[in-house]
XYZ file of C-alpha atoms in Angstrom:
578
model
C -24.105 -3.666 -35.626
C -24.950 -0.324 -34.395
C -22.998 0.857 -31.625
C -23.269 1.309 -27.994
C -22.275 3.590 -25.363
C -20.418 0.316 -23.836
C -18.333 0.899 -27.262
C -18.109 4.296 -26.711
C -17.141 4.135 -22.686
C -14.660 1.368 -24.038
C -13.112 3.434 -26.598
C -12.562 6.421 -23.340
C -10.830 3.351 -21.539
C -8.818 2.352 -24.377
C -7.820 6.367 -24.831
C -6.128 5.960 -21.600
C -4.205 3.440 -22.055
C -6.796 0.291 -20.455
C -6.378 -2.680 -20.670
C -7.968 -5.089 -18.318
C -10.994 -5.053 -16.363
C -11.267 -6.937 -13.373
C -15.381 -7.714 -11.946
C -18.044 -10.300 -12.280
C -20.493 -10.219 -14.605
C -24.726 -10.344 -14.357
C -27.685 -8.484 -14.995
C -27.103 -5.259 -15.753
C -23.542 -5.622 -16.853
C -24.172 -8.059 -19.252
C -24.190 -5.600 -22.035
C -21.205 -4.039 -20.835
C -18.469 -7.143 -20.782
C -20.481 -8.368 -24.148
C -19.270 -5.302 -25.568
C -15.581 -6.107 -24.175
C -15.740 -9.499 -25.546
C -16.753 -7.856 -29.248
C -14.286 -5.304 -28.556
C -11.066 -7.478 -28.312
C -8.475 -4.788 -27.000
C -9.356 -5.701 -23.221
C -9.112 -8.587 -20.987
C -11.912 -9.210 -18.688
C -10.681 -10.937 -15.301
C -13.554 -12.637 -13.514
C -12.868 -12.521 -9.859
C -14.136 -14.686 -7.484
C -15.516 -11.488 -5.208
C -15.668 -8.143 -6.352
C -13.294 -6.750 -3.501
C -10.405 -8.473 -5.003
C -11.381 -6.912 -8.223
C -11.227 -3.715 -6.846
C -7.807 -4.176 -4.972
C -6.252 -4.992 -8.385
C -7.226 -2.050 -10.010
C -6.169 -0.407 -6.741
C -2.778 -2.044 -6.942
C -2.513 -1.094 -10.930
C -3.134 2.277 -10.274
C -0.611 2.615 -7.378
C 2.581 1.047 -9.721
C 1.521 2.844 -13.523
C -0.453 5.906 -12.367
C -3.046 4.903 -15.276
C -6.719 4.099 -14.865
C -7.288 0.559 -12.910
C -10.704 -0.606 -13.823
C -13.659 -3.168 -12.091
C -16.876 -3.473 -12.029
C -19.776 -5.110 -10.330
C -23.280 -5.624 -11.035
C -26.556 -4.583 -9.185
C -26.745 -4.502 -5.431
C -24.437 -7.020 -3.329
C -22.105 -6.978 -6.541
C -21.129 -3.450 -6.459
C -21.273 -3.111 -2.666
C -18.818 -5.754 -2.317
C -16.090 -3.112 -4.024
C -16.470 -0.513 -1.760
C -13.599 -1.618 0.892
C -10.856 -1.668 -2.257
C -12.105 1.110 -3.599
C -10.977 2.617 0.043
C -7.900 1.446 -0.763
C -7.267 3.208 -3.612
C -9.045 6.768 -2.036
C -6.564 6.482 1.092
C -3.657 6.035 -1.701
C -4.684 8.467 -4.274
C -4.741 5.424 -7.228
C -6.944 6.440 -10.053
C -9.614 3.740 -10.417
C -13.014 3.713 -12.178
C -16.166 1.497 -10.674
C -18.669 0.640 -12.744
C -21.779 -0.843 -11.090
C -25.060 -2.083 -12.482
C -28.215 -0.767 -11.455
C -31.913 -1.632 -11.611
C -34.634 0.054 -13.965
C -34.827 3.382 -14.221
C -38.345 2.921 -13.935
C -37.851 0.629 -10.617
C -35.483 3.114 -8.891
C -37.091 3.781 -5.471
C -39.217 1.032 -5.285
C -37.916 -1.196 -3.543
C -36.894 -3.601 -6.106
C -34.914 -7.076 -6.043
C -31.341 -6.118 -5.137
C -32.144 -2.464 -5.322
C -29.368 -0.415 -3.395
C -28.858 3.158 -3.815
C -25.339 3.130 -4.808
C -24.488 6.409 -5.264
C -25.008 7.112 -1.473
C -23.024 4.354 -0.696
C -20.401 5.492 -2.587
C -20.298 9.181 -1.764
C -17.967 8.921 0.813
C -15.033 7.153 -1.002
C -15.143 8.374 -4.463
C -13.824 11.542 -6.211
C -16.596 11.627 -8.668
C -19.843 9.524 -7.891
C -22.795 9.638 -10.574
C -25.681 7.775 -11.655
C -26.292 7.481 -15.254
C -30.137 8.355 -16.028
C -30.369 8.671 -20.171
C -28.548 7.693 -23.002
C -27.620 11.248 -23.550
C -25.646 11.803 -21.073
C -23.715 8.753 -20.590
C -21.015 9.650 -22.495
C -20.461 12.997 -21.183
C -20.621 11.588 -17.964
C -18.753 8.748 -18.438
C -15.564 11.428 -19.809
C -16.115 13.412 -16.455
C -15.622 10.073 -14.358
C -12.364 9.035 -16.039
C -11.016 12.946 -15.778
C -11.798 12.925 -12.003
C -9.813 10.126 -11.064
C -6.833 10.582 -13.102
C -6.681 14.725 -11.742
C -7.955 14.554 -8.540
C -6.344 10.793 -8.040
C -8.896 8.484 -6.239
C -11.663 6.391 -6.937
C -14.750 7.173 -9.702
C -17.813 5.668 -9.594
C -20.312 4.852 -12.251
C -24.049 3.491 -11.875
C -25.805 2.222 -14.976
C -29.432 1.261 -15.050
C -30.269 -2.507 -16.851
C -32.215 -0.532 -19.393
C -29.518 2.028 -19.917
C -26.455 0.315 -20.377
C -27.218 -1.836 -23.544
C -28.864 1.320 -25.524
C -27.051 2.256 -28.676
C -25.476 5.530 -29.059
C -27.552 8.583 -29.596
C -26.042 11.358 -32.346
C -23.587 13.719 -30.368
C -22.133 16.712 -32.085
C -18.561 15.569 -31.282
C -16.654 12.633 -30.183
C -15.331 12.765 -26.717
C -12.180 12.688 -25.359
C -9.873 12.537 -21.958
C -8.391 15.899 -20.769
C -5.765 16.145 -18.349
C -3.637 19.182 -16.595
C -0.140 19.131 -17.561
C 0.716 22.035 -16.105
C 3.718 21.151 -12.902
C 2.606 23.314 -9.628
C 5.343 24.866 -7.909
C 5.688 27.555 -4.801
C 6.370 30.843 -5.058
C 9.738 32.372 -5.345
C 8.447 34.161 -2.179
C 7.763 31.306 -0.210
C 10.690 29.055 -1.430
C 12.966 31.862 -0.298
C 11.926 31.843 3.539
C 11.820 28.108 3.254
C 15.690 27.820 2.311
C 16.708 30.286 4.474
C 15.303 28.162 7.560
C 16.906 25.174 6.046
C 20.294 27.175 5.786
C 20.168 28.548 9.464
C 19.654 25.064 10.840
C 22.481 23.351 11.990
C 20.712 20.053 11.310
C 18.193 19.274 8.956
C 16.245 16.142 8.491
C 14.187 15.135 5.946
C 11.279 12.572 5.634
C 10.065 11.480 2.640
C 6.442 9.890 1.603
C 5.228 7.824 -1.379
C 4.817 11.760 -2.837
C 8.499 11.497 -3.760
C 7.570 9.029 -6.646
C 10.055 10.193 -9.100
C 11.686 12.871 -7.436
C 14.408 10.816 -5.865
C 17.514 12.300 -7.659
C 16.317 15.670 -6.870
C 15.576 14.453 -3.036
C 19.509 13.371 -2.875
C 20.638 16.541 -4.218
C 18.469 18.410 -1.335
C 19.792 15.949 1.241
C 23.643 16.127 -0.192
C 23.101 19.884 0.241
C 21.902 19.888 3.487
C 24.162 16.803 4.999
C 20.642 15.795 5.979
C 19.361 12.125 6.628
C 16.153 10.842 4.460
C 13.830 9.127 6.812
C 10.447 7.376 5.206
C 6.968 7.032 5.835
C 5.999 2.946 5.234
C 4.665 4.079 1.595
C 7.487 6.086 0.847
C 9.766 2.821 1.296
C 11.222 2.185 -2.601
C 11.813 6.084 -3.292
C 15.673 5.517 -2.630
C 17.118 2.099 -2.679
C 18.159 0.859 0.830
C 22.241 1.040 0.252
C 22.192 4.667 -0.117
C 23.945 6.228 2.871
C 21.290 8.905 2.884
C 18.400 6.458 3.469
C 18.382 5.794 6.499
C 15.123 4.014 7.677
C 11.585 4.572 8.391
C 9.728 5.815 11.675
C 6.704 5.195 13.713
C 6.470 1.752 15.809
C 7.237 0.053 11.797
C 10.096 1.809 11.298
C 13.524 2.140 13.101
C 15.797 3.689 16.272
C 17.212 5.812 13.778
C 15.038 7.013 11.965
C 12.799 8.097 15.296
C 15.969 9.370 15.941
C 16.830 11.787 13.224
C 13.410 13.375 13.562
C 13.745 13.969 17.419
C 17.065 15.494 17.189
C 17.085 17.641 14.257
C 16.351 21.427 14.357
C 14.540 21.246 10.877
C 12.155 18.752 9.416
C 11.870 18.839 5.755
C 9.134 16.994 5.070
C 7.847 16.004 1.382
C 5.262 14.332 -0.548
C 4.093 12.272 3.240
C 0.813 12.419 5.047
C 2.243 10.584 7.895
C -0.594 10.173 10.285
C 1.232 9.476 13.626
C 1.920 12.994 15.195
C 3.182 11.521 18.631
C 6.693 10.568 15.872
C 6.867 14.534 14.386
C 8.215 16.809 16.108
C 7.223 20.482 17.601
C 9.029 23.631 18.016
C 11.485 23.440 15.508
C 11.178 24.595 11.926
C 9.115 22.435 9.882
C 9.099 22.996 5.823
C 6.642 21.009 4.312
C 6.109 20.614 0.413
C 2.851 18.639 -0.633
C 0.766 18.960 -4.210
C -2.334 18.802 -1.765
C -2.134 21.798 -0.318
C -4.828 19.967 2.313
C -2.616 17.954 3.580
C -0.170 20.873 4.964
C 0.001 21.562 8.734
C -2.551 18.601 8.981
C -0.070 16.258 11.227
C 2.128 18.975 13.007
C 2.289 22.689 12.830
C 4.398 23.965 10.003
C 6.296 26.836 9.492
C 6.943 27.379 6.099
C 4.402 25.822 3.265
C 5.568 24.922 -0.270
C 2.255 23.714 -2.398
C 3.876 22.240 -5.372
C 4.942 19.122 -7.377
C 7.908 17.143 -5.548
C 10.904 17.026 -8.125
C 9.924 20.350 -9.677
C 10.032 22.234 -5.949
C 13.415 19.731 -4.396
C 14.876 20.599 -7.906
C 14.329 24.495 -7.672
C 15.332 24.338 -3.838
C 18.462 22.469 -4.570
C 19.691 25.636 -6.524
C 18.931 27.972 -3.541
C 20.611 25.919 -1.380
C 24.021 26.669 0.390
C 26.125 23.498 0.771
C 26.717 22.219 4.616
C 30.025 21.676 5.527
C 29.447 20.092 8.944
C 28.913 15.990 8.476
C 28.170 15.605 12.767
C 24.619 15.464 12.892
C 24.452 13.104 9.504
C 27.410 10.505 10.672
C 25.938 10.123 13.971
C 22.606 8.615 12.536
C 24.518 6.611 9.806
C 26.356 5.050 12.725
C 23.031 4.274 14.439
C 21.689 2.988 11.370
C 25.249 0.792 10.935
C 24.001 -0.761 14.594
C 20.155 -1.096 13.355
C 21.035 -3.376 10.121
C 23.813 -5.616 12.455
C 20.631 -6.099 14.756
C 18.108 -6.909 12.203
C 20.723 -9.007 10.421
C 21.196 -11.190 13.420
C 17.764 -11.296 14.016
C 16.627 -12.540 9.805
C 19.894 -15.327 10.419
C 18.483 -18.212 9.522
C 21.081 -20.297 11.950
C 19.324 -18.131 14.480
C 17.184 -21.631 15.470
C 17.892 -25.028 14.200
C 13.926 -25.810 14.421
C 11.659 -23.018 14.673
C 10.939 -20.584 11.592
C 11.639 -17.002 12.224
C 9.504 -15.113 9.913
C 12.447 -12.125 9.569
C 14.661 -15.379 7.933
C 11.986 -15.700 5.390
C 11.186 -11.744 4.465
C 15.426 -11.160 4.367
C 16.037 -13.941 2.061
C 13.102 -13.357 -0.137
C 14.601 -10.035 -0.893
C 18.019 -10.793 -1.416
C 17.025 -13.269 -3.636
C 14.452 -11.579 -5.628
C 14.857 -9.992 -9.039
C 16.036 -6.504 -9.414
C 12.875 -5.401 -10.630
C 10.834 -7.358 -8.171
C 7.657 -5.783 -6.816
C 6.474 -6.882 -3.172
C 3.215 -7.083 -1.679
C 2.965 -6.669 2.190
C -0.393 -7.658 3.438
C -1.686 -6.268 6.515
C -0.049 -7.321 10.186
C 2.932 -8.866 11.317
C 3.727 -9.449 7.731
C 4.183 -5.563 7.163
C 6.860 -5.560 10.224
C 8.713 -7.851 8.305
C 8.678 -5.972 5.360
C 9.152 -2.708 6.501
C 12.202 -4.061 8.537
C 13.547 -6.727 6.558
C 13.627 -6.190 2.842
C 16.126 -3.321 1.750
C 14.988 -2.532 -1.634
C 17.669 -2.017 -4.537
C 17.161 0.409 -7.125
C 13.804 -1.135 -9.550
C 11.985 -2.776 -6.883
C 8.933 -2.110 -5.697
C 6.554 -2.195 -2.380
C 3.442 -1.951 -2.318
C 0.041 -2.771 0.373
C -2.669 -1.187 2.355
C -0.544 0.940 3.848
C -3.161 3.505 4.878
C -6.932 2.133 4.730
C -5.505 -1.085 6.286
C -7.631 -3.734 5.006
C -6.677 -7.546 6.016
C -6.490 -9.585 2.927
C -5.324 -7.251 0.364
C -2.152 -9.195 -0.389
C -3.570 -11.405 -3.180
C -5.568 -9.337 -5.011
C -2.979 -6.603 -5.446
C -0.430 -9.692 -6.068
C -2.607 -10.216 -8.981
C -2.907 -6.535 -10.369
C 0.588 -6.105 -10.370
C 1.284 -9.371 -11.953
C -1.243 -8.747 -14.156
C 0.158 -5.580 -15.622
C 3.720 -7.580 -16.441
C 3.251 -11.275 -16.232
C 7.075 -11.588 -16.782
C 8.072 -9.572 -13.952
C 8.234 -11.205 -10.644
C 6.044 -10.426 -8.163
C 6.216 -11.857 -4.260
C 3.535 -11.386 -1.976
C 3.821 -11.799 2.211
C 0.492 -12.454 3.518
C -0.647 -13.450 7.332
C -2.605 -16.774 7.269
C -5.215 -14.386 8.140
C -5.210 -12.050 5.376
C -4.516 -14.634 3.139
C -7.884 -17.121 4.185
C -10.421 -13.856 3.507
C -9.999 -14.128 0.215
C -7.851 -17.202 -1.265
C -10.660 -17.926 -3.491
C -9.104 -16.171 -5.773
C -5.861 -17.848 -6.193
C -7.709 -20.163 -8.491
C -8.056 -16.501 -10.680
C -4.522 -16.298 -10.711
C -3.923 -19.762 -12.135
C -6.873 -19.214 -14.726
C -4.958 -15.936 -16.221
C -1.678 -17.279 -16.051
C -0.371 -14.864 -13.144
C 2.654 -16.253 -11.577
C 2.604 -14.407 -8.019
C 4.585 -15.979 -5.433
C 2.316 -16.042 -2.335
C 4.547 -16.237 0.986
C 2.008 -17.668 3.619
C 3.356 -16.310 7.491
C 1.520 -19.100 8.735
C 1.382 -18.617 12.600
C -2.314 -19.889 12.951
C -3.530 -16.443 14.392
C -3.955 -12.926 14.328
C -0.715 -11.998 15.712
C -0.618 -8.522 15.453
C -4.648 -7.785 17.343
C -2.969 -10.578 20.197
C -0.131 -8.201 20.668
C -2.592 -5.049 20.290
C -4.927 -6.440 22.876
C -2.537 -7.957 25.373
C -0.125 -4.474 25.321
C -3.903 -3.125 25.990
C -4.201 -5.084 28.978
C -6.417 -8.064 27.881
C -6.031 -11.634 27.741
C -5.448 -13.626 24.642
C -9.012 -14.270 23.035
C -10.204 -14.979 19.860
C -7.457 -14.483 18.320
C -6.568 -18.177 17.072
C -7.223 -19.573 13.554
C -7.851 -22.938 12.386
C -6.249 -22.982 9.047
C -6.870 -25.725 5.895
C -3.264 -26.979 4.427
C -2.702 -23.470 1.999
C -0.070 -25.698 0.266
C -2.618 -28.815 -0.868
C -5.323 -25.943 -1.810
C -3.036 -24.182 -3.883
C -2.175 -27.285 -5.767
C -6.258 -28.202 -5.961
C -6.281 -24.492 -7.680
C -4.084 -25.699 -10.302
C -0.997 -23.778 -9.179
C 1.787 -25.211 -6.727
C 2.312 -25.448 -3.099
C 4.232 -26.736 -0.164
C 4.536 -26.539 3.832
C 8.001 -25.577 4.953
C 8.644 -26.227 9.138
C 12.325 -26.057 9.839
C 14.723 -23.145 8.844
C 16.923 -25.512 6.688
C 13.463 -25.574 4.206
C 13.468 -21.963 3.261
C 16.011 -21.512 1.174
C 15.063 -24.355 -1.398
C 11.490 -23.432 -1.317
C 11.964 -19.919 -2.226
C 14.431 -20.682 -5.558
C 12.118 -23.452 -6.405
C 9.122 -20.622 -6.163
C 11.260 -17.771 -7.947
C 11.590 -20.392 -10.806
C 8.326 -21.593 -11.060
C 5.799 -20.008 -13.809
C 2.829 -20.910 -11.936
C 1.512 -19.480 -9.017
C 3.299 -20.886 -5.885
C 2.010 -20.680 -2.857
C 4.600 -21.547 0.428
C 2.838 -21.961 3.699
C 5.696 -21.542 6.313
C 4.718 -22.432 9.940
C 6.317 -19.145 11.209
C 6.907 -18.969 15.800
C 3.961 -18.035 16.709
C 5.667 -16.047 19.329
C 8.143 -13.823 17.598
C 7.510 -10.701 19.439
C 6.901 -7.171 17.399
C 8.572 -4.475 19.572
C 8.627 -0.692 18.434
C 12.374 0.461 17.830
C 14.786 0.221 21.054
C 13.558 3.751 22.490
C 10.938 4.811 19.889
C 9.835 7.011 23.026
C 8.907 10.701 21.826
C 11.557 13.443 23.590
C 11.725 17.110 23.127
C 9.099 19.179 21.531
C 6.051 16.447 22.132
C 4.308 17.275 25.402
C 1.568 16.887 24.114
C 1.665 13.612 22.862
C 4.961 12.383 24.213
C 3.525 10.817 27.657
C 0.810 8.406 26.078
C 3.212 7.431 23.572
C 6.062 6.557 26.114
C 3.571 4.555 27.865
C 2.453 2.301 25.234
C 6.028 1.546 24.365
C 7.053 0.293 28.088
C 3.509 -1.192 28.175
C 3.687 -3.070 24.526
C 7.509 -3.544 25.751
C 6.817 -5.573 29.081
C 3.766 -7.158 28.546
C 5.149 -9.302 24.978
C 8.284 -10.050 26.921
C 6.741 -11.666 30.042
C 4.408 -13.362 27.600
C 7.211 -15.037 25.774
C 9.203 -15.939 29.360
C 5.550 -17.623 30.431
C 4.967 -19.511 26.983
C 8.457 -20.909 27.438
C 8.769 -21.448 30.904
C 4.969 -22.264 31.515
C 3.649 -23.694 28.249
C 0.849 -22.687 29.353
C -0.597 -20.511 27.270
């Protein structure tokens, strides 16, 4: 059989190390996932939407740093990708999209399902192109793949019906994937001015973003240098595992008192590999080095003094050597104390003899991690579920979190559940998903017990949307429509083919889990969490010196979101009327 620039696009794929494709097939990808089935070095997941599809390539791309792949086919099919494919341009995962299109000689006309998909599209891809001829698709097709490894995001590729199945026209040369190899780092210049600030500060500390991805021995030898505490932005949270007495917790209304903390009182920031968007939490009028690969993203959040464009571990590891040791411990001992009293609150707070009959959802995100593999990788779904994470699980060396961090999409914990699985299917991977998130798109747990993914799928089952009810009441409105009506997530997940159950009373979590952890099959626990655990920022998250400009509006939404979720708890349980 002649070939087919399928085989040839396949054969890019397979030069970068593919090897599944998540989508659903039709119409003008037909020819396409015929070729993968001829092919045999790819498996084709069928997803029951597209958006999942695109969340596990997302997902993929966000644990390997390879190529995730989906596709979907004319009109509705490849629309339905765009909000993962968000996910992955917010998160800078290399993913390819491959969408069908109509005729060429229909384009413009109106046709059935006709949508111009490279408009759509511009806005959230790196490299966005419609193939019109045979000739080109190749070329194209290499420039796609190059643009979303290098520039890290999303690439999207149309294909007309009567494009996509043509064979292969003679090219002069067989195409490959090029990539820059080349490690950026600052100038001597600039490095210089940037450790001499660092020196002449009598405390330094340092906040680290999901940049820092394998640059964590050279971020303790900067901190060790400096005597300076390593905060973390919410993607940055498995750079350094949590026993480290450098790592000292995350910021924002997610993270921790100490960790707001170190950044208010320090007289440097060094701040590296993070696009933390909250500027009300960083601080003004002090020295701020920042070191980002983007050079885009510098000075974007807070003003910075000193810039350092350049690859994490190759600029920490030339800075350590310029570096004069600190001496003076004060400044670092007095946030591992406050950290000390942060982990004896959260630990009384994730007891599970806390309540004898009510579920406490911090009981069920503590114990997952301490019972979890070393190597485990958790998915934190969008809501309350990501306070729990972000404040419960303290990651050991190997482990792994991973979500929506920055696009924010509801629903995302299943779908990246099943990319990660399916990129080890021997490695365990837990999921924490709001019944919320988890109803958008639970179709597709019947995917995972098709391809044999084992996920564990923690259901915070609290029959709402907790987290807009806490939004919208420290906003000054009553509680409305915010309440769910939820199937039994335990019987459907046994329906799928997988297995479930419904834990209610504390006593129930710890069996559940080890009988999940040792299960092969997908497992699915739905846990009726208290629907009333209240989600406060850190004890005195308010913003202090340096933040005029935002300080005031931030202090106010802490006392607001402060008062209001405490006299809402005292009237559900004095009242019961709400």
């Amino acid at each position: 059989m002649s070939r087919t620039l399928c085989d040839e696009l396949l054969d890019l794929l397979h030069g970068v190390c593919v090897t599944q494709i998540f989508g659903i097939t039709g119409d003008a990808l037909n020819p396409f996932v015929d070729a993968i089935r001829r092919d045999g070095r790819f498996e084709w997941i069928t997803v029951r939407h597209e958006e999942v599809g695109a969340f596990a390539a997302s997902a993929q791309a966000k644990l390997s740093g390879k190529l995730g792949v989906c596709c979907g086919t004319v009109g509705p099919g490849g629309l339905h990708l765009v909000n993962g494919l968000y996910d992955a341009r917010r998160d800078y995962a290399p993913v390819l999209a491959i969408t069908g299109q109509v005729a060429e000689a229909e384009i413009g006309n109106q046709y059935h399902q006709e949508v111009d998909l490279v408009s759509v599209f511009q806005d959230v891809c790196v490299f966005n192109q419609a193939v019109r001829s045979p000739a080109q698709f190749v070329r194209v097709a290499q420039q796609a793949i190059q643009a979303a490894l290098d520039k890290g995001g999303p690439a999207h590729l149309t294909i007309p019906v009567d494009i996509i199945g043509a064979k292969l026209p003679n090219l002069d040369a067989k195409r490959s994937i090029f990539r820059t190899s080349k490690v950026s780092t600052p100038t001597d210049e600039a490095l210089n001015a940037a450790v001499s600030a660092l020196d002449k500060a009598k405390s330094v500390t340092i906040l680290a973003g999901a940049g820092c991805a394998g640059a964590s021995a050279a971020l303790i030898d900067v901190a060790e240098r400096l005597q300076a505490p390593i905060t973390h932005a919410l993607r940055g949270t498995d750079i350094v595992p949590y026993d480290h007495p450098l790592w000292i917790g995350g910021i924002g209304h997610l993270g921790t008192k100490q960790g707001n903390d170190a950044l208010d009182s320090c007289e440097a920031l060094l701040m590296v590999g993070t696009d933390f968007p909250y500027r009300a939490f960083l601080p003004n009028g002090i020295d701020i080095v920042q070191i980002d690969v983007r050079p885009e993203n510098i000075g974007r959040r807070c003003p910075v003094t000193h810039a350092l464009v350049g690859d994490a571990n190759a600029t920490l590891s030339r800075m350590a050597e310029r570096l004069a040791p600190k001496s003076d411990t004060t400044f670092l001992t007095s946030i591992q104390a406050a950290r000390e009293r942060w982990d004896e609150k959260m630990d009384a707070k994730a007891a599970i003899e806390r309540s004898s009959d009510v579920i406490h959802p911090q009981a069920i995100a503590r114990l997952a991690g301490n019972l979890a593999n070393d190597d485990a990788i958790f998915v934190a779904d969008v809501g309350t579920v990501t306070v729990w994470a972000a404040r419960q699980l303290r990651l050991r060396r190997g482990q792994r979190l991973i979500g929506c961090f920055n696009h924010g999409s509801l629903g995302v914990g299943l779908p990246a559940a099943m990319g990660a699985q399916s990129l080890d299917r021997d490695r365990q991977v837990i999921a924490f998903c709001g019944d919320g998130g988890f109803a958008m798109l639970m179709a597709d747990f019947v995917t995972a017990v098709r391809y044999d993914l084992p996920v564990i799928i923690i259901v915070f089952n609290n029959e709402k949307f907790a987290f807009v009810e806490l939004e919208m009441q420290a906003a000054g409105y009553p509680r409305f429509a915010t309440d769910l009506v939820n199937p039994n997530f335990a019987n459907f997940a046994t329906d799928c083919g997988g297995h479930g159950e419904r834990i209610e009373k504390p006593d129930e979590i710890e069996p559940a889990l080890k009988r999940a952890f040792a299960s092969r099959k997908p497992y699915l626990i739905d846990a009726a969490v208290n629907p009333d655990e209240l989600v406060l920022p850190p004890e005195n998250s308010t913003v202090r010196r340096g933040r005029l400009r935002h300080g005031e509006s931030q202090r106010t939404l802490d006392r607001t979101w402060t008062r209001l979720t405490r006299r809402r708890l005292w009237t559900i349980n004095r009242c019961h009327c709400i």
